[in-house]
Amino acid sequence: GLDPAEAAPLACSGVTTYSALRKFGPAVVDEPVIIMGAGGLGHMALSILKALGGKGAIVVDIDAVKREAALKAGALAVVDGAAPDAAHQILEATGGGGRLFLDLVGAASTVKLAMASMTRGTEIVVVGLFGGEVTVSVPFFPLRPMAIRGSYVGNLKELRELVTLAREGK
């Protein structure tokens, strides 16, 4: 019952970002999600976050045009990921540090930026496959309780849930 042109992205960028956002659980209602990357996945994530009743998103991207588009799409704030004070900007925008990071880039620089601007209890979900390496001192994990996990596409159950949200006009 959906327009095929509108439904097609649900089976790719839609289920990918839906699955990743669901990994945060109900925390998306109370905490802003810091979305790293404002391309197609980033914009889909913004839409799905709204559909899930999320608090909103702070979008990080190195491209000014994409940051502006994210603001027009409803981002709470945007940050230039290449700015020397990007971590400070995220700390300010979140009131002390982000707790939910959705990394749609998956570069060493984006994971490091998340770790530099996080608070205790942070969850970082990495979707992007840009690559690189990150070295983390083991005591960092218990001292700043955090979790880093990956997310790749999604499953049929999640796609059905997403299609239901689309059918409901969310």
XYZ file of C-alpha atoms in Angstrom:
170
model
C 0.000 0.000 0.000
C 3.011 2.325 -0.061
C 4.287 4.270 -3.048
C 7.097 2.054 -4.439
C 9.452 5.030 -4.833
C 8.987 5.898 -1.152
C 9.050 2.285 0.041
C 12.221 1.169 -1.785
C 14.692 3.033 0.496
C 13.106 1.368 3.533
C 14.696 -1.948 2.518
C 18.201 -0.448 2.426
C 19.028 2.799 4.231
C 15.800 2.503 6.201
C 16.310 -0.894 7.790
C 20.025 -0.163 8.246
C 19.438 2.951 10.337
C 16.305 1.572 12.020
C 18.227 -1.475 13.247
C 21.081 0.696 14.516
C 18.778 3.159 16.312
C 16.821 0.322 17.944
C 20.063 -0.824 19.592
C 19.820 2.255 21.836
C 16.443 1.062 23.138
C 14.097 3.515 24.840
C 16.972 5.923 25.610
C 16.274 7.708 22.278
C 13.164 9.230 23.848
C 15.151 10.963 26.606
C 18.572 11.545 25.045
C 19.558 13.236 21.791
C 21.329 10.948 19.330
C 24.556 12.279 17.903
C 24.466 11.233 14.249
C 27.894 11.165 12.622
C 27.363 11.642 8.894
C 24.644 13.663 7.166
C 24.416 11.797 3.861
C 21.571 9.520 2.823
C 21.835 7.312 5.916
C 22.002 10.355 8.177
C 18.833 11.844 6.748
C 17.052 8.506 6.955
C 18.170 8.221 10.587
C 16.699 11.664 11.312
C 13.346 10.585 9.843
C 13.288 7.274 11.693
C 14.292 8.899 14.969
C 11.259 11.197 14.648
C 9.036 8.196 13.863
C 10.285 6.482 17.028
C 9.391 9.511 19.144
C 13.052 10.350 19.700
C 14.202 13.475 21.482
C 16.119 14.581 18.391
C 19.578 14.547 16.912
C 22.764 16.522 16.822
C 24.273 15.910 13.393
C 28.008 15.945 12.744
C 29.396 16.268 9.224
C 32.397 17.897 7.548
C 30.279 19.246 4.657
C 28.532 22.601 5.271
C 25.836 21.874 2.670
C 24.955 18.578 4.388
C 24.886 20.262 7.808
C 22.476 22.887 6.477
C 20.266 20.169 4.969
C 20.273 18.358 8.330
C 19.064 21.519 10.085
C 16.275 21.892 7.516
C 15.366 18.233 8.124
C 14.939 18.896 11.837
C 18.317 18.372 13.516
C 18.521 20.027 16.945
C 22.022 21.269 16.132
C 24.860 20.587 13.711
C 28.606 20.374 14.232
C 31.457 20.572 11.739
C 33.299 17.327 12.422
C 36.519 18.810 11.034
C 36.478 21.845 13.333
C 39.282 21.921 15.897
C 36.685 22.355 18.649
C 34.190 19.768 17.359
C 34.306 17.752 20.597
C 33.689 20.919 22.619
C 30.726 21.809 20.377
C 29.198 18.367 20.994
C 29.820 18.693 24.746
C 28.028 22.059 24.705
C 25.138 20.883 22.530
C 24.540 17.888 24.809
C 25.011 19.739 28.080
C 28.071 17.782 29.158
C 28.571 14.922 26.764
C 26.717 12.682 24.375
C 25.389 9.327 25.471
C 24.090 7.921 22.162
C 26.352 8.079 19.099
C 25.269 6.673 15.742
C 28.402 6.580 13.587
C 27.313 6.272 9.981
C 30.823 7.070 8.730
C 32.808 4.441 10.603
C 36.172 6.203 10.406
C 38.797 6.295 13.115
C 38.273 10.067 13.293
C 34.528 9.772 13.963
C 34.940 7.108 16.652
C 37.670 9.211 18.297
C 35.433 12.286 18.158
C 32.627 10.339 19.831
C 34.993 9.178 22.559
C 36.276 12.729 23.079
C 32.759 14.115 23.526
C 31.011 11.377 25.463
C 29.786 11.068 29.021
C 29.586 8.084 31.354
C 27.364 5.313 30.046
C 27.851 6.171 26.394
C 26.833 3.796 23.628
C 28.491 4.097 20.228
C 26.915 2.148 17.383
C 29.132 2.011 14.297
C 27.428 1.397 10.952
C 29.824 2.995 8.480
C 32.677 1.092 6.911
C 35.140 3.897 6.134
C 37.860 2.183 8.174
C 40.905 2.923 10.236
C 42.076 1.898 13.662
C 41.360 3.165 17.151
C 43.538 2.360 20.150
C 41.805 2.543 23.515
C 43.426 2.101 26.895
C 41.586 -0.756 28.639
C 40.970 1.200 31.896
C 39.017 3.714 29.806
C 36.117 1.228 29.619
C 35.422 0.866 33.356
C 36.359 4.470 34.187
C 33.975 5.884 31.561
C 31.439 3.052 31.343
C 30.781 2.729 27.652
C 29.912 0.305 24.891
C 30.986 0.233 21.259
C 29.195 -2.131 18.920
C 28.560 -2.564 15.266
C 25.378 -2.728 13.249
C 25.121 -3.975 9.692
C 21.832 -3.650 7.776
C 19.008 -5.250 9.784
C 16.652 -8.195 9.628
C 13.235 -9.030 8.200
C 11.441 -8.428 11.514
C 12.916 -4.919 11.710
C 11.965 -4.225 8.093
C 8.369 -5.225 8.855
C 8.343 -2.892 11.889
C 9.710 -0.062 9.745
C 7.140 -0.629 7.006
C 4.422 -0.515 9.678
C 5.724 2.874 10.833
C 5.629 4.086 7.208
C 2.079 2.796 6.721
C 1.067 4.687 9.885
C 2.412 7.866 8.291
C 5.222 8.260 10.795
